[in-house]
């Protein structure tokens, strides 16, 4: 399986870490925009060029290259019926079979099909990409995940459809009969909005918008996390994660990783190679917390054909654990990589990609990079803001384009220096830099001031970014201050997040000076609300 998620930007040189690309010429490598190395041995590759042509090369087991035959090829071959389709996601099985999703939400599949994993109603292999349409008409598919011989997709309205091999209930239909065409996974998911999916070899997982996690299928190693070893033919909620808001899921061969909205990491399932990162090799049927050097995790990675796990932290450090070229790494190990993808290229067996990669040459700056370079540049600026006796150099035309409030403020204003006293220098500088970069780089405490500015200037996207920064940077020490700010600025989603964090870390939070200095009215409301959720029960 190649999980859904943002496409990873790589320097061109990094793609060469996958041995199969040694078959490509330098000219061919330079043409690549998207790529996926797949298969049970990592000997197959599909790539998309800058002009949206699709090519494949490598071993052609079960016709998994989609070329119309079963002949291996060391020369790239073009897949005409996928050219121009704008592939956005890809999943693969162990046969192998391949399922791709286009930007328009269409699904195509080909390759091994002995268990109907291609979703076309037959068990015959398919040698060219064919659209999967049964029950997916008028549905926009946004993500795909594949197990050994089953397939699963997620639609834009939060529905999950699955098909293929079902000997352990991995299709979620309530039986163990193979599913020949896409069928919606209902039961506990009937009225839920699913936001992420993942597949192990013979298991399936889903996270919903409320943060709950559901699993179904094979459970012999505890990979469903429900506390027992019995298979589940329909989705079953993980009760052990009650109160924990999961955002992302990743599945290895028989283990599962999840990432929470607080940057926490949990794992469960098979652990014979240390792939859970718990410091031992004992399987776990319940979720266990995994510490990555006390840093917040922002990305998790696993692939259903490997026993390897990886994670990236907020500070940009990449860790790996599990099977590492035949060795067992039982605790998260800091690597020298800058992305989790390189872990699978260099350490995993087989060397496959856990997601579709976007390959972007770095020899020419983009518009965004050029604008970022010009922020606070006195050589090209035509306007200066004076804040706390410090100058910030900007460009009037960009401010007018990017901010409605500043457009009005600068209308018929020919001044070259504008003094700003309403906000602090770090806050106003971060705001102006945001107009150039679309991102913010502030401490959670300073992000509170920027949140104030975003509300005052009616910058809704900036408000969301501030709330995200505050969520990622919350700690026992600053939780009360951030909760107070959320209440002050009527940021209800942020307020609920901060409150939940305080409840989950109640002992430490109540011992801080911030709690002792808490506003009486806020303290009264906090205690009342905490009591209602049972925080003070023995």
PDB file of N, CA and C in Angstrom, residues 188-189 192-196 205-215 236-239 241-247 249 258:
ATOM      1  N   UNK A 188     -20.292   0.052  11.817  1.00  0.00           N
ATOM      2  CA  UNK A 188     -19.984   1.180  12.704  1.00  0.00           C
ATOM      3  C   UNK A 188     -19.610   2.450  11.943  1.00  0.00           C
ATOM      4  N   UNK A 189     -19.243   2.310  10.665  1.00  0.00           N
ATOM      5  CA  UNK A 189     -18.836   3.484   9.879  1.00  0.00           C
ATOM      6  C   UNK A 189     -20.002   4.095   9.094  1.00  0.00           C
ATOM      7  N   UNK A 192     -20.374   7.701   9.962  1.00  0.00           N
ATOM      8  CA  UNK A 192     -19.115   8.366  10.283  1.00  0.00           C
ATOM      9  C   UNK A 192     -18.504   9.000   9.030  1.00  0.00           C
ATOM     10  N   UNK A 193     -17.707  10.035   9.243  1.00  0.00           N
ATOM     11  CA  UNK A 193     -16.949  10.660   8.156  1.00  0.00           C
ATOM     12  C   UNK A 193     -15.497  10.234   8.300  1.00  0.00           C
ATOM     13  N   UNK A 194     -15.042   9.367   7.430  1.00  0.00           N
ATOM     14  CA  UNK A 194     -13.672   8.839   7.500  1.00  0.00           C
ATOM     15  C   UNK A 194     -12.708   9.843   6.870  1.00  0.00           C
ATOM     16  N   UNK A 195     -11.562  10.041   7.523  1.00  0.00           N
ATOM     17  CA  UNK A 195     -10.576  11.007   7.037  1.00  0.00           C
ATOM     18  C   UNK A 195      -9.257  10.357   6.631  1.00  0.00           C
ATOM     19  N   UNK A 196      -9.036   9.099   7.025  1.00  0.00           N
ATOM     20  CA  UNK A 196      -7.788   8.432   6.631  1.00  0.00           C
ATOM     21  C   UNK A 196      -7.998   6.927   6.660  1.00  0.00           C
ATOM     22  N   UNK A 205      -7.752  -0.431   8.383  1.00  0.00           N
ATOM     23  CA  UNK A 205      -7.922   0.547   9.449  1.00  0.00           C
ATOM     24  C   UNK A 205      -8.502   1.835   8.878  1.00  0.00           C
ATOM     25  N   UNK A 206      -9.224   2.578   9.726  1.00  0.00           N
ATOM     26  CA  UNK A 206      -9.785   3.863   9.314  1.00  0.00           C
ATOM     27  C   UNK A 206      -9.844   4.793  10.510  1.00  0.00           C
ATOM     28  N   UNK A 207      -9.589   6.078  10.256  1.00  0.00           N
ATOM     29  CA  UNK A 207      -9.748   7.123  11.269  1.00  0.00           C
ATOM     30  C   UNK A 207     -10.881   8.028  10.817  1.00  0.00           C
ATOM     31  N   UNK A 208     -11.729   8.454  11.760  1.00  0.00           N
ATOM     32  CA  UNK A 208     -12.858   9.315  11.418  1.00  0.00           C
ATOM     33  C   UNK A 208     -12.611  10.725  11.938  1.00  0.00           C
ATOM     34  N   UNK A 209     -13.452  11.652  11.509  1.00  0.00           N
ATOM     35  CA  UNK A 209     -13.212  13.064  11.803  1.00  0.00           C
ATOM     36  C   UNK A 209     -13.299  13.399  13.291  1.00  0.00           C
ATOM     37  N   UNK A 210     -13.901  12.530  14.087  1.00  0.00           N
ATOM     38  CA  UNK A 210     -13.964  12.759  15.528  1.00  0.00           C
ATOM     39  C   UNK A 210     -12.717  12.261  16.249  1.00  0.00           C
ATOM     40  N   UNK A 211     -11.783  11.658  15.489  1.00  0.00           N
ATOM     41  CA  UNK A 211     -10.542  11.166  16.082  1.00  0.00           C
ATOM     42  C   UNK A 211     -10.568   9.711  16.467  1.00  0.00           C
ATOM     43  N   UNK A 212     -11.713   9.038  16.300  1.00  0.00           N
ATOM     44  CA  UNK A 212     -11.812   7.620  16.627  1.00  0.00           C
ATOM     45  C   UNK A 212     -11.134   6.768  15.544  1.00  0.00           C
ATOM     46  N   UNK A 213     -10.715   5.559  15.951  1.00  0.00           N
ATOM     47  CA  UNK A 213     -10.061   4.631  15.029  1.00  0.00           C
ATOM     48  C   UNK A 213     -10.840   3.317  14.993  1.00  0.00           C
ATOM     49  N   UNK A 214     -11.000   2.770  13.802  1.00  0.00           N
ATOM     50  CA  UNK A 214     -11.706   1.505  13.616  1.00  0.00           C
ATOM     51  C   UNK A 214     -10.805   0.539  12.852  1.00  0.00           C
ATOM     52  N   UNK A 215     -10.900  -0.750  13.196  1.00  0.00           N
ATOM     53  CA  UNK A 215     -10.117  -1.770  12.508  1.00  0.00           C
ATOM     54  C   UNK A 215     -10.952  -2.987  12.205  1.00  0.00           C
ATOM     55  N   UNK A 236     -14.454  -2.331  13.960  1.00  0.00           N
ATOM     56  CA  UNK A 236     -14.551  -2.357  15.420  1.00  0.00           C
ATOM     57  C   UNK A 236     -13.762  -1.172  15.975  1.00  0.00           C
ATOM     58  N   UNK A 237     -14.398  -0.387  16.847  1.00  0.00           N
ATOM     59  CA  UNK A 237     -13.736   0.808  17.392  1.00  0.00           C
ATOM     60  C   UNK A 237     -12.691   0.417  18.433  1.00  0.00           C
ATOM     61  N   UNK A 238     -11.561   1.128  18.420  1.00  0.00           N
ATOM     62  CA  UNK A 238     -10.507   0.895  19.400  1.00  0.00           C
ATOM     63  C   UNK A 238     -10.839   1.667  20.676  1.00  0.00           C
ATOM     64  N   UNK A 239     -11.414   0.951  21.649  1.00  0.00           N
ATOM     65  CA  UNK A 239     -11.840   1.594  22.892  1.00  0.00           C
ATOM     66  C   UNK A 239     -10.658   2.136  23.684  1.00  0.00           C
ATOM     67  N   UNK A 241      -8.298   3.877  22.753  1.00  0.00           N
ATOM     68  CA  UNK A 241      -7.911   5.222  22.328  1.00  0.00           C
ATOM     69  C   UNK A 241      -8.989   6.258  22.660  1.00  0.00           C
ATOM     70  N   UNK A 242      -9.895   5.909  23.547  1.00  0.00           N
ATOM     71  CA  UNK A 242     -10.945   6.832  23.968  1.00  0.00           C
ATOM     72  C   UNK A 242     -10.333   8.128  24.488  1.00  0.00           C
ATOM     73  N   UNK A 243     -10.804   9.263  23.983  1.00  0.00           N
ATOM     74  CA  UNK A 243     -10.287  10.556  24.431  1.00  0.00           C
ATOM     75  C   UNK A 243      -9.052  11.014  23.696  1.00  0.00           C
ATOM     76  N   UNK A 244      -8.531  10.176  22.807  1.00  0.00           N
ATOM     77  CA  UNK A 244      -7.338  10.524  22.020  1.00  0.00           C
ATOM     78  C   UNK A 244      -7.783  10.783  20.579  1.00  0.00           C
ATOM     79  N   UNK A 245      -7.392  11.915  20.013  1.00  0.00           N
ATOM     80  CA  UNK A 245      -7.836  12.316  18.670  1.00  0.00           C
ATOM     81  C   UNK A 245      -6.766  11.929  17.647  1.00  0.00           C
ATOM     82  N   UNK A 246      -7.042  10.874  16.884  1.00  0.00           N
ATOM     83  CA  UNK A 246      -6.094  10.372  15.878  1.00  0.00           C
ATOM     84  C   UNK A 246      -6.328  11.079  14.550  1.00  0.00           C
ATOM     85  N   UNK A 247      -5.235  11.505  13.921  1.00  0.00           N
ATOM     86  CA  UNK A 247      -5.305  12.191  12.631  1.00  0.00           C
ATOM     87  C   UNK A 247      -4.844  11.326  11.464  1.00  0.00           C
ATOM     88  N   UNK A 249      -3.088   7.365  10.072  1.00  0.00           N
ATOM     89  CA  UNK A 249      -2.842   5.938  10.307  1.00  0.00           C
ATOM     90  C   UNK A 249      -1.840   5.427   9.281  1.00  0.00           C
ATOM     91  N   UNK A 258      -0.347   5.123  14.673  1.00  0.00           N
ATOM     92  CA  UNK A 258      -1.262   6.254  14.521  1.00  0.00           C
ATOM     93  C   UNK A 258      -0.604   7.503  15.088  1.00  0.00           C
TER      94      UNK A 258
END
